């Protein structure tokens, strides 16, 4: 959940970008971006956006990948890219994704 939502701020597309970043973090690290012993501490870490990028699984990431992940997980939603810009940053185009069948069928 994006930190602004925990703080009671309104939902925006930046919240979805943050969620995509949290999902990508989980896929790359094999653990949650915000992990703690209690739900209260998880929410606190999430609110403060304290992500541990020093875990061993992430050490092998390229600088570009880590930077991309940090952009998606920026605490300030204004610093997060819009989804289309994130795709461009990766060298993808929204129209390409809509045209191609990614289902593998």
mmCIF file of N, CA, C and O in Angstrom:
data_model
loop_
_atom_site.group_PDB
_atom_site.id
_atom_site.type_symbol
_atom_site.label_atom_id
_atom_site.label_comp_id
_atom_site.label_asym_id
_atom_site.label_seq_id
_atom_site.Cartn_x
_atom_site.Cartn_y
_atom_site.Cartn_z
ATOM 1 N N UNK A 1 0.846 -1.167 0.000
ATOM 2 C CA UNK A 1 0.000 0.000 0.000
ATOM 3 C C UNK A 1 0.897 1.237 0.000
ATOM 4 O O UNK A 1 1.879 1.296 0.731
ATOM 5 N N UNK A 2 0.552 2.186 -0.832
ATOM 6 C CA UNK A 2 1.348 3.408 -0.936
ATOM 7 C C UNK A 2 1.296 4.200 0.369
ATOM 8 O O UNK A 2 0.253 4.245 1.023
ATOM 9 N N UNK A 3 2.417 4.807 0.759
ATOM 10 C CA UNK A 3 2.475 5.528 2.037
ATOM 11 C C UNK A 3 1.414 6.617 2.170
ATOM 12 O O UNK A 3 0.884 6.832 3.258
ATOM 13 N N UNK A 4 1.075 7.285 1.074
ATOM 14 C CA UNK A 4 0.090 8.361 1.152
ATOM 15 C C UNK A 4 -1.289 7.840 1.561
ATOM 16 O O UNK A 4 -2.055 8.540 2.216
ATOM 17 N N UNK A 5 -1.592 6.596 1.196
ATOM 18 C CA UNK A 5 -2.880 6.020 1.569
ATOM 19 C C UNK A 5 -2.939 5.743 3.062
ATOM 20 O O UNK A 5 -3.970 5.943 3.702
ATOM 21 N N UNK A 6 -1.832 5.293 3.624
ATOM 22 C CA UNK A 6 -1.767 5.055 5.067
ATOM 23 C C UNK A 6 -1.925 6.370 5.826
ATOM 24 O O UNK A 6 -2.508 6.411 6.895
ATOM 25 N N UNK A 7 -1.424 7.434 5.226
ATOM 26 C CA UNK A 7 -1.514 8.763 5.847
ATOM 27 C C UNK A 7 -2.874 9.415 5.638
ATOM 28 O O UNK A 7 -3.106 10.530 6.082
ATOM 29 N N UNK A 8 -3.772 8.719 4.926
ATOM 30 C CA UNK A 8 -5.114 9.248 4.712
ATOM 31 C C UNK A 8 -5.247 10.185 3.536
ATOM 32 O O UNK A 8 -6.272 10.830 3.361
ATOM 33 N N UNK A 9 -4.207 10.271 2.702
ATOM 34 C CA UNK A 9 -4.272 11.115 1.509
ATOM 35 C C UNK A 9 -5.044 10.382 0.417
ATOM 36 O O UNK A 9 -5.156 9.159 0.437
ATOM 37 N N UNK A 10 -5.562 11.114 -0.563
ATOM 38 C CA UNK A 10 -6.366 10.452 -1.589
ATOM 39 C C UNK A 10 -5.546 9.538 -2.502
ATOM 40 O O UNK A 10 -4.362 9.753 -2.712
ATOM 41 N N UNK A 11 -6.255 8.554 -3.028
ATOM 42 C CA UNK A 11 -5.679 7.626 -3.988
ATOM 43 C C UNK A 11 -5.390 8.360 -5.286
ATOM 44 O O UNK A 11 -6.113 9.256 -5.690
ATOM 45 N N UNK A 12 -4.309 7.962 -5.950
ATOM 46 C CA UNK A 12 -3.976 8.480 -7.276
ATOM 47 C C UNK A 12 -3.240 7.413 -8.047
ATOM 48 O O UNK A 12 -2.918 6.342 -7.507
ATOM 49 N N UNK A 13 -2.943 7.679 -9.299
ATOM 50 C CA UNK A 13 -2.252 6.677 -10.116
ATOM 51 C C UNK A 13 -0.860 6.377 -9.563
ATOM 52 O O UNK A 13 -0.341 5.282 -9.771
ATOM 53 N N UNK A 14 -0.275 7.330 -8.848
ATOM 54 C CA UNK A 14 1.015 7.087 -8.214
ATOM 55 C C UNK A 14 0.943 5.960 -7.194
ATOM 56 O O UNK A 14 1.939 5.275 -6.935
ATOM 57 N N UNK A 15 -0.239 5.768 -6.624
ATOM 58 C CA UNK A 15 -0.427 4.661 -5.676
ATOM 59 C C UNK A 15 -0.277 3.322 -6.388
ATOM 60 O O UNK A 15 0.298 2.376 -5.841
ATOM 61 N N UNK A 16 -0.784 3.246 -7.620
ATOM 62 C CA UNK A 16 -0.640 2.017 -8.407
ATOM 63 C C UNK A 16 0.817 1.782 -8.798
ATOM 64 O O UNK A 16 1.290 0.642 -8.784
ATOM 65 N N UNK A 17 1.514 2.853 -9.119
ATOM 66 C CA UNK A 17 2.937 2.741 -9.466
ATOM 67 C C UNK A 17 3.707 2.203 -8.260
ATOM 68 O O UNK A 17 4.562 1.321 -8.390
ATOM 69 N N UNK A 18 3.386 2.714 -7.071
ATOM 70 C CA UNK A 18 4.036 2.230 -5.858
ATOM 71 C C UNK A 18 3.750 0.734 -5.669
ATOM 72 O O UNK A 18 4.651 -0.047 -5.355
ATOM 73 N N UNK A 19 2.497 0.335 -5.871
ATOM 74 C CA UNK A 19 2.129 -1.078 -5.726
ATOM 75 C C UNK A 19 2.883 -1.953 -6.720
ATOM 76 O O UNK A 19 3.308 -3.059 -6.381
ATOM 77 N N UNK A 20 3.055 -1.448 -7.937
ATOM 78 C CA UNK A 20 3.842 -2.194 -8.932
ATOM 79 C C UNK A 20 5.281 -2.344 -8.444
ATOM 80 O O UNK A 20 5.894 -3.410 -8.594
ATOM 81 N N UNK A 21 5.823 -1.281 -7.847
ATOM 82 C CA UNK A 21 7.176 -1.340 -7.295
ATOM 83 C C UNK A 21 7.285 -2.345 -6.161
ATOM 84 O O UNK A 21 8.253 -3.101 -6.072
ATOM 85 N N UNK A 22 6.268 -2.368 -5.298
ATOM 86 C CA UNK A 22 6.275 -3.320 -4.180
ATOM 87 C C UNK A 22 6.185 -4.755 -4.700
ATOM 88 O O UNK A 22 6.850 -5.663 -4.179
ATOM 89 N N UNK A 23 5.400 -4.957 -5.751
ATOM 90 C CA UNK A 23 5.287 -6.294 -6.356
ATOM 91 C C UNK A 23 6.607 -6.706 -7.008
ATOM 92 O O UNK A 23 7.054 -7.853 -6.857
ATOM 93 N N UNK A 24 7.223 -5.777 -7.722
ATOM 94 C CA UNK A 24 8.518 -6.056 -8.347
ATOM 95 C C UNK A 24 9.573 -6.362 -7.290
ATOM 96 O O UNK A 24 10.374 -7.293 -7.445
ATOM 97 N N UNK A 25 9.575 -5.602 -6.199
ATOM 98 C CA UNK A 25 10.501 -5.849 -5.099
ATOM 99 C C UNK A 25 10.328 -7.281 -4.601
ATOM 100 O O UNK A 25 11.299 -8.014 -4.423
ATOM 101 N N UNK A 26 9.079 -7.694 -4.392
ATOM 102 C CA UNK A 26 8.804 -9.044 -3.893
ATOM 103 C C UNK A 26 9.307 -10.103 -4.876
ATOM 104 O O UNK A 26 9.902 -11.102 -4.468
ATOM 105 N N UNK A 27 9.098 -9.868 -6.164
ATOM 106 C CA UNK A 27 9.549 -10.841 -7.164
ATOM 107 C C UNK A 27 11.068 -10.947 -7.204
ATOM 108 O O UNK A 27 11.620 -12.037 -7.364
ATOM 109 N N UNK A 28 11.755 -9.824 -7.056
ATOM 110 C CA UNK A 28 13.221 -9.825 -7.128
ATOM 111 C C UNK A 28 13.876 -10.273 -5.828
ATOM 112 O O UNK A 28 14.888 -10.959 -5.851
ATOM 113 N N UNK A 29 13.295 -9.873 -4.703
ATOM 114 C CA UNK A 29 13.923 -10.144 -3.407
ATOM 115 C C UNK A 29 13.396 -11.403 -2.732
ATOM 116 O O UNK A 29 14.064 -11.969 -1.869
ATOM 117 N N UNK A 30 12.194 -11.800 -3.094
ATOM 118 C CA UNK A 30 11.600 -12.951 -2.425
ATOM 119 C C UNK A 30 11.118 -12.624 -1.031
ATOM 120 O O UNK A 30 10.847 -13.524 -0.236
ATOM 121 N N UNK A 31 11.023 -11.336 -0.724
ATOM 122 C CA UNK A 31 10.491 -10.904 0.567
ATOM 123 C C UNK A 31 9.766 -9.578 0.372
ATOM 124 O O UNK A 31 9.930 -8.907 -0.645
ATOM 125 N N UNK A 32 8.979 -9.238 1.344
ATOM 126 C CA UNK A 32 8.212 -7.999 1.271
ATOM 127 C C UNK A 32 9.105 -6.783 1.445
ATOM 128 O O UNK A 32 10.109 -6.846 2.164
ATOM 129 N N UNK A 33 8.721 -5.692 0.824
ATOM 130 C CA UNK A 33 9.485 -4.446 0.947
ATOM 131 C C UNK A 33 9.415 -3.913 2.377
ATOM 132 O O UNK A 33 10.351 -3.281 2.855
ATOM 133 N N UNK A 34 8.314 -4.184 3.052
ATOM 134 C CA UNK A 34 8.132 -3.727 4.432
ATOM 135 C C UNK A 34 7.803 -4.944 5.270
ATOM 136 O O UNK A 34 6.712 -5.484 5.200
ATOM 137 N N UNK A 35 8.776 -5.364 6.051
ATOM 138 C CA UNK A 35 8.635 -6.579 6.834
ATOM 139 C C UNK A 35 8.969 -6.271 8.285
ATOM 140 O O UNK A 35 9.933 -5.564 8.558
ATOM 141 N N UNK A 36 8.159 -6.773 9.197
ATOM 142 C CA UNK A 36 8.398 -6.556 10.630
ATOM 143 C C UNK A 36 7.628 -7.618 11.413
ATOM 144 O O UNK A 36 6.839 -8.383 10.840
ATOM 145 N N UNK A 37 7.845 -7.632 12.703
ATOM 146 C CA UNK A 37 7.233 -8.631 13.571
ATOM 147 C C UNK A 37 5.734 -8.401 13.786
ATOM 148 O O UNK A 37 4.988 -9.339 13.994
ATOM 149 N N UNK A 38 5.300 -7.138 13.756
ATOM 150 C CA UNK A 38 3.888 -6.842 13.995
ATOM 151 C C UNK A 38 3.311 -6.014 12.852
ATOM 152 O O UNK A 38 4.042 -5.330 12.138
ATOM 153 N N UNK A 39 2.003 -6.084 12.713
ATOM 154 C CA UNK A 39 1.323 -5.304 11.671
ATOM 155 C C UNK A 39 1.549 -3.806 11.890
ATOM 156 O O UNK A 39 1.728 -3.056 10.921
ATOM 157 N N UNK A 40 1.569 -3.393 13.136
ATOM 158 C CA UNK A 40 1.794 -1.972 13.450
ATOM 159 C C UNK A 40 3.157 -1.505 12.947
ATOM 160 O O UNK A 40 3.289 -0.436 12.351
ATOM 161 N N UNK A 41 4.179 -2.338 13.147
ATOM 162 C CA UNK A 41 5.527 -1.975 12.694
ATOM 163 C C UNK A 41 5.637 -2.016 11.174
ATOM 164 O O UNK A 41 6.354 -1.215 10.586
ATOM 165 N N UNK A 42 4.925 -2.939 10.542
ATOM 166 C CA UNK A 42 4.910 -2.992 9.077
ATOM 167 C C UNK A 42 4.311 -1.695 8.538
ATOM 168 O O UNK A 42 4.861 -1.067 7.635
ATOM 169 N N UNK A 43 3.188 -1.274 9.115
ATOM 170 C CA UNK A 43 2.555 -0.024 8.686
ATOM 171 C C UNK A 43 3.458 1.181 8.916
ATOM 172 O O UNK A 43 3.526 2.087 8.090
ATOM 173 N N UNK A 44 4.184 1.166 10.041
ATOM 174 C CA UNK A 44 5.107 2.270 10.324
ATOM 175 C C UNK A 44 6.214 2.325 9.268
ATOM 176 O O UNK A 44 6.518 3.383 8.729
ATOM 177 N N UNK A 45 6.811 1.172 8.958
ATOM 178 C CA UNK A 45 7.857 1.127 7.928
ATOM 179 C C UNK A 45 7.302 1.565 6.582
ATOM 180 O O UNK A 45 7.951 2.291 5.830
ATOM 181 N N UNK A 46 6.091 1.106 6.288
ATOM 182 C CA UNK A 46 5.455 1.466 5.027
ATOM 183 C C UNK A 46 5.173 2.963 4.983
ATOM 184 O O UNK A 46 5.464 3.623 3.992
ATOM 185 N N UNK A 47 4.628 3.518 6.046
ATOM 186 C CA UNK A 47 4.328 4.952 6.123
ATOM 187 C C UNK A 47 5.588 5.781 5.915
ATOM 188 O O UNK A 47 5.592 6.794 5.233
ATOM 189 N N UNK A 48 6.683 5.325 6.521
ATOM 190 C CA UNK A 48 7.968 6.036 6.419
ATOM 191 C C UNK A 48 8.730 5.634 5.152
ATOM 192 O O UNK A 48 9.761 6.207 4.849
ATOM 193 N N UNK A 49 8.223 4.643 4.475
ATOM 194 C CA UNK A 49 8.800 4.133 3.232
ATOM 195 C C UNK A 49 10.252 3.691 3.422
ATOM 196 O O UNK A 49 11.121 4.019 2.619
ATOM 197 N N UNK A 50 10.481 2.938 4.454
ATOM 198 C CA UNK A 50 11.818 2.421 4.736
ATOM 199 C C UNK A 50 11.979 1.042 4.092
ATOM 200 O O UNK A 50 11.545 0.038 4.625
ATOM 201 N N UNK A 51 12.591 1.051 2.932
ATOM 202 C CA UNK A 51 12.804 -0.183 2.176
ATOM 203 C C UNK A 51 14.262 -0.591 2.336
ATOM 204 O O UNK A 51 15.164 0.230 2.187
ATOM 205 N N UNK A 52 14.482 -1.854 2.634
ATOM 206 C CA UNK A 52 15.832 -2.367 2.795
ATOM 207 C C UNK A 52 16.351 -2.878 1.456
ATOM 208 O O UNK A 52 16.008 -3.973 1.014
ATOM 209 N N UNK A 53 17.169 -2.065 0.791
ATOM 210 C CA UNK A 53 17.744 -2.457 -0.493
ATOM 211 C C UNK A 53 19.061 -3.202 -0.320
ATOM 212 O O UNK A 53 19.688 -3.576 -1.293
ATOM 213 N N UNK A 54 19.490 -3.417 0.916
ATOM 214 C CA UNK A 54 20.795 -4.046 1.151
ATOM 215 C C UNK A 54 20.689 -5.547 1.381
ATOM 216 O O UNK A 54 21.678 -6.177 1.709
ATOM 217 N N UNK A 55 19.508 -6.124 1.205
ATOM 218 C CA UNK A 55 19.389 -7.565 1.401
ATOM 219 C C UNK A 55 20.146 -8.295 0.291
ATOM 220 O O UNK A 55 20.274 -7.802 -0.827
ATOM 221 N N UNK A 56 20.649 -9.450 0.610
ATOM 222 C CA UNK A 56 21.577 -10.156 -0.275
ATOM 223 C C UNK A 56 21.011 -10.416 -1.666
ATOM 224 O O UNK A 56 21.737 -10.333 -2.657
ATOM 225 N N UNK A 57 19.746 -10.732 -1.782
ATOM 226 C CA UNK A 57 19.155 -11.033 -3.096
ATOM 227 C C UNK A 57 19.225 -9.854 -4.049
ATOM 228 O O UNK A 57 19.263 -10.046 -5.258
ATOM 229 N N UNK A 58 19.219 -8.647 -3.519
ATOM 230 C CA UNK A 58 19.198 -7.462 -4.370
ATOM 231 C C UNK A 58 20.588 -6.963 -4.737
ATOM 232 O O UNK A 58 20.722 -6.090 -5.583
ATOM 233 N N UNK A 59 21.615 -7.524 -4.138
ATOM 234 C CA UNK A 59 22.985 -7.074 -4.433
ATOM 235 C C UNK A 59 23.379 -7.319 -5.881
ATOM 236 O O UNK A 59 24.215 -6.620 -6.429
ATOM 237 N N UNK A 60 22.752 -8.303 -6.518
ATOM 238 C CA UNK A 60 23.096 -8.642 -7.898
ATOM 239 C C UNK A 60 22.355 -7.768 -8.925
ATOM 240 O O UNK A 60 22.612 -7.878 -10.110
ATOM 241 N N UNK A 61 21.472 -6.900 -8.460
ATOM 242 C CA UNK A 61 20.731 -6.049 -9.392
ATOM 243 C C UNK A 61 21.665 -5.060 -10.079
ATOM 244 O O UNK A 61 22.598 -4.553 -9.476
ATOM 245 N N UNK A 62 21.374 -4.784 -11.329
ATOM 246 C CA UNK A 62 22.128 -3.736 -12.018
ATOM 247 C C UNK A 62 21.745 -2.390 -11.394
ATOM 248 O O UNK A 62 20.695 -2.263 -10.762
ATOM 249 N N UNK A 63 22.597 -1.403 -11.588
ATOM 250 C CA UNK A 63 22.309 -0.067 -11.069
ATOM 251 C C UNK A 63 21.012 0.468 -11.661
ATOM 252 O O UNK A 63 20.220 1.105 -10.970
ATOM 253 N N UNK A 64 20.802 0.189 -12.934
ATOM 254 C CA UNK A 64 19.596 0.663 -13.614
ATOM 255 C C UNK A 64 18.342 0.038 -12.992
ATOM 256 O O UNK A 64 17.347 0.728 -12.756
ATOM 257 N N UNK A 65 18.388 -1.247 -12.712
ATOM 258 C CA UNK A 65 17.238 -1.928 -12.123
ATOM 259 C C UNK A 65 16.965 -1.416 -10.717
ATOM 260 O O UNK A 65 15.815 -1.160 -10.355
ATOM 261 N N UNK A 66 18.021 -1.237 -9.930
ATOM 262 C CA UNK A 66 17.822 -0.719 -8.578
ATOM 263 C C UNK A 66 17.263 0.701 -8.623
ATOM 264 O O UNK A 66 16.359 1.049 -7.859
ATOM 265 N N UNK A 67 17.763 1.515 -9.525
ATOM 266 C CA UNK A 67 17.259 2.883 -9.661
ATOM 267 C C UNK A 67 15.784 2.869 -10.042
ATOM 268 O O UNK A 67 14.978 3.618 -9.489
ATOM 269 N N UNK A 68 15.422 1.996 -10.979
ATOM 270 C CA UNK A 68 14.028 1.873 -11.401
ATOM 271 C C UNK A 68 13.146 1.481 -10.222
ATOM 272 O O UNK A 68 12.093 2.079 -9.996
ATOM 273 N N UNK A 69 13.587 0.509 -9.458
ATOM 274 C CA UNK A 69 12.834 0.062 -8.294
ATOM 275 C C UNK A 69 12.697 1.183 -7.264
ATOM 276 O O UNK A 69 11.618 1.400 -6.703
ATOM 277 N N UNK A 70 13.775 1.919 -7.045
ATOM 278 C CA UNK A 70 13.714 3.055 -6.118
ATOM 279 C C UNK A 70 12.749 4.139 -6.608
ATOM 280 O O UNK A 70 12.054 4.758 -5.813
ATOM 281 N N UNK A 71 12.697 4.351 -7.928
ATOM 282 C CA UNK A 71 11.750 5.332 -8.481
ATOM 283 C C UNK A 71 10.316 4.911 -8.193
ATOM 284 O O UNK A 71 9.496 5.723 -7.768
ATOM 285 N N UNK A 72 10.017 3.640 -8.423
ATOM 286 C CA UNK A 72 8.664 3.150 -8.209
ATOM 287 C C UNK A 72 8.270 3.215 -6.740
ATOM 288 O O UNK A 72 7.105 3.446 -6.418
ATOM 289 N N UNK A 73 9.235 3.002 -5.861
ATOM 290 C CA UNK A 73 8.964 2.975 -4.419
ATOM 291 C C UNK A 73 9.283 4.300 -3.726
ATOM 292 O O UNK A 73 9.425 4.331 -2.504
ATOM 293 N N UNK A 74 9.357 5.374 -4.467
ATOM 294 C CA UNK A 74 9.641 6.679 -3.859
ATOM 295 C C UNK A 74 8.559 7.019 -2.831
ATOM 296 O O UNK A 74 7.370 6.820 -3.085
ATOM 297 N N UNK A 75 8.983 7.509 -1.682
ATOM 298 C CA UNK A 75 8.040 7.863 -0.624
ATOM 299 C C UNK A 75 7.101 8.980 -1.062
ATOM 300 O O UNK A 75 5.910 8.971 -0.746
ATOM 301 N N UNK A 76 7.622 9.929 -1.805
ATOM 302 C CA UNK A 76 6.831 11.060 -2.280
ATOM 303 C C UNK A 76 6.225 10.703 -3.630
ATOM 304 O O UNK A 76 6.941 10.476 -4.605
ATOM 305 N N UNK A 77 4.917 10.642 -3.703
ATOM 306 C CA UNK A 77 4.268 10.218 -4.951
ATOM 307 C C UNK A 77 4.578 11.135 -6.122
ATOM 308 O O UNK A 77 4.505 10.724 -7.274
ATOM 309 N N UNK A 78 4.952 12.361 -5.842
ATOM 310 C CA UNK A 78 5.306 13.301 -6.909
ATOM 311 C C UNK A 78 6.602 12.864 -7.597
ATOM 312 O O UNK A 78 6.803 13.140 -8.777
ATOM 313 N N UNK A 79 7.462 12.151 -6.869
ATOM 314 C CA UNK A 79 8.727 11.691 -7.436
ATOM 315 C C UNK A 79 8.592 10.393 -8.227
ATOM 316 O O UNK A 79 9.498 10.011 -8.955
ATOM 317 N N UNK A 80 7.464 9.715 -8.080
ATOM 318 C CA UNK A 80 7.250 8.466 -8.826
ATOM 319 C C UNK A 80 6.872 8.788 -10.268
ATOM 320 O O UNK A 80 6.128 9.717 -10.523
ATOM 321 N N UNK A 81 7.359 7.978 -11.203
ATOM 322 C CA UNK A 81 6.973 8.209 -12.597
ATOM 323 C C UNK A 81 5.536 7.771 -12.837
ATOM 324 O O UNK A 81 5.007 6.916 -12.118
ATOM 325 N N UNK A 82 4.910 8.349 -13.823
ATOM 326 C CA UNK A 82 3.618 7.829 -14.264
ATOM 327 C C UNK A 82 3.882 6.493 -14.938
ATOM 328 O O UNK A 82 4.993 6.226 -15.404
ATOM 329 N N UNK A 83 2.875 5.644 -14.988
ATOM 330 C CA UNK A 83 3.059 4.290 -15.525
ATOM 331 C C UNK A 83 3.626 4.309 -16.943
ATOM 332 O O UNK A 83 4.553 3.551 -17.250
ATOM 333 N N UNK A 84 3.101 5.169 -17.802
ATOM 334 C CA UNK A 84 3.588 5.233 -19.187
ATOM 335 C C UNK A 84 5.056 5.648 -19.229
ATOM 336 O O UNK A 84 5.836 5.126 -20.030
ATOM 337 N N UNK A 85 5.454 6.567 -18.355
ATOM 338 C CA UNK A 85 6.856 7.008 -18.309
ATOM 339 C C UNK A 85 7.748 5.879 -17.801
ATOM 340 O O UNK A 85 8.886 5.729 -18.254
ATOM 341 N N UNK A 86 7.245 5.094 -16.857
ATOM 342 C CA UNK A 86 8.028 3.961 -16.358
ATOM 343 C C UNK A 86 8.271 2.957 -17.483
ATOM 344 O O UNK A 86 9.376 2.425 -17.622
ATOM 345 N N UNK A 87 7.253 2.714 -18.290
ATOM 346 C CA UNK A 87 7.423 1.809 -19.434
ATOM 347 C C UNK A 87 8.439 2.364 -20.421
ATOM 348 O O UNK A 87 9.290 1.627 -20.929
ATOM 349 N N UNK A 88 8.363 3.668 -20.680
ATOM 350 C CA UNK A 88 9.330 4.299 -21.580
ATOM 351 C C UNK A 88 10.742 4.158 -21.024
ATOM 352 O O UNK A 88 11.688 3.918 -21.767
ATOM 353 N N UNK A 89 10.873 4.317 -19.721
ATOM 354 C CA UNK A 89 12.176 4.235 -19.084
ATOM 355 C C UNK A 89 12.775 2.848 -19.305
ATOM 356 O O UNK A 89 13.984 2.690 -19.438
ATOM 357 N N UNK A 90 11.908 1.850 -19.364
ATOM 358 C CA UNK A 90 12.355 0.473 -19.616
ATOM 359 C C UNK A 90 12.559 0.188 -21.095
ATOM 360 O O UNK A 90 12.975 -0.889 -21.473
ATOM 361 N N UNK A 91 12.216 1.163 -21.927
ATOM 362 C CA UNK A 91 12.345 0.959 -23.361
ATOM 363 C C UNK A 91 11.116 0.316 -23.975
ATOM 364 O O UNK A 91 11.172 -0.201 -25.085
ATOM 365 N N UNK A 92 10.019 0.336 -23.245
ATOM 366 C CA UNK A 92 8.764 -0.232 -23.745
ATOM 367 C C UNK A 92 7.811 0.898 -24.099
ATOM 368 O O UNK A 92 7.939 2.011 -23.614
ATOM 369 N N UNK A 93 6.850 0.575 -24.914
ATOM 370 C CA UNK A 93 5.853 1.543 -25.341
ATOM 371 C C UNK A 93 4.483 0.944 -25.028
ATOM 372 O O UNK A 93 4.236 -0.224 -25.321
ATOM 373 N N UNK A 94 3.607 1.748 -24.478
ATOM 374 C CA UNK A 94 2.276 1.273 -24.113
ATOM 375 C C UNK A 94 1.559 0.652 -25.313
ATOM 376 O O UNK A 94 0.910 -0.385 -25.190
ATOM 377 N N UNK A 95 1.687 1.261 -26.488
ATOM 378 C CA UNK A 95 1.006 0.744 -27.672
ATOM 379 C C UNK A 95 1.558 -0.628 -28.067
ATOM 380 O O UNK A 95 0.830 -1.473 -28.570
ATOM 381 N N UNK A 96 2.854 -0.869 -27.845
ATOM 382 C CA UNK A 96 3.440 -2.178 -28.147
ATOM 383 C C UNK A 96 2.798 -3.248 -27.275
ATOM 384 O O UNK A 96 2.513 -4.346 -27.737
ATOM 385 N N UNK A 97 2.597 -2.926 -26.029
ATOM 386 C CA UNK A 97 2.018 -3.914 -25.105
ATOM 387 C C UNK A 97 0.578 -4.230 -25.454
ATOM 388 O O UNK A 97 0.126 -5.347 -25.265
ATOM 389 N N UNK A 98 -0.147 -3.256 -25.965
ATOM 390 C CA UNK A 98 -1.539 -3.494 -26.318
ATOM 391 C C UNK A 98 -1.652 -4.316 -27.591
ATOM 392 O O UNK A 98 -2.609 -5.066 -27.764
ATOM 393 N N UNK A 99 -0.691 -4.231 -28.485
ATOM 394 C CA UNK A 99 -0.742 -4.941 -29.761
ATOM 395 C C UNK A 99 -0.283 -6.393 -29.639
ATOM 396 O O UNK A 99 -0.731 -7.251 -30.356
ATOM 397 N N UNK A 100 0.652 -6.628 -28.741
ATOM 398 C CA UNK A 100 1.235 -7.955 -28.665
ATOM 399 C C UNK A 100 0.447 -8.857 -27.731
ATOM 400 O O UNK A 100 -0.035 -8.432 -26.690
ATOM 401 N N UNK A 101 0.332 -10.099 -28.109
ATOM 402 C CA UNK A 101 -0.322 -11.087 -27.271
ATOM 403 C C UNK A 101 0.737 -11.636 -26.323
ATOM 404 O O UNK A 101 1.640 -12.368 -26.740
ATOM 405 N N UNK A 102 0.630 -11.276 -25.062
ATOM 406 C CA UNK A 102 1.611 -11.703 -24.069
ATOM 407 C C UNK A 102 1.192 -12.970 -23.340
ATOM 408 O O UNK A 102 1.854 -13.422 -22.429
ATOM 409 N N UNK A 103 0.073 -13.549 -23.758
ATOM 410 C CA UNK A 103 -0.438 -14.735 -23.066
ATOM 411 C C UNK A 103 0.331 -15.993 -23.395
ATOM 412 O O UNK A 103 0.219 -16.986 -22.697
ATOM 413 N N UNK A 104 1.108 -15.967 -24.495
ATOM 414 C CA UNK A 104 1.877 -17.148 -24.882
ATOM 415 C C UNK A 104 1.061 -18.170 -25.648
ATOM 416 O O UNK A 104 1.506 -19.280 -25.894
ATOM 417 N N UNK A 105 -0.162 -17.812 -26.003
ATOM 418 C CA UNK A 105 -1.035 -18.759 -26.729
ATOM 419 C C UNK A 105 -1.040 -18.453 -28.199
ATOM 420 O O UNK A 105 -0.961 -17.402 -28.661
#
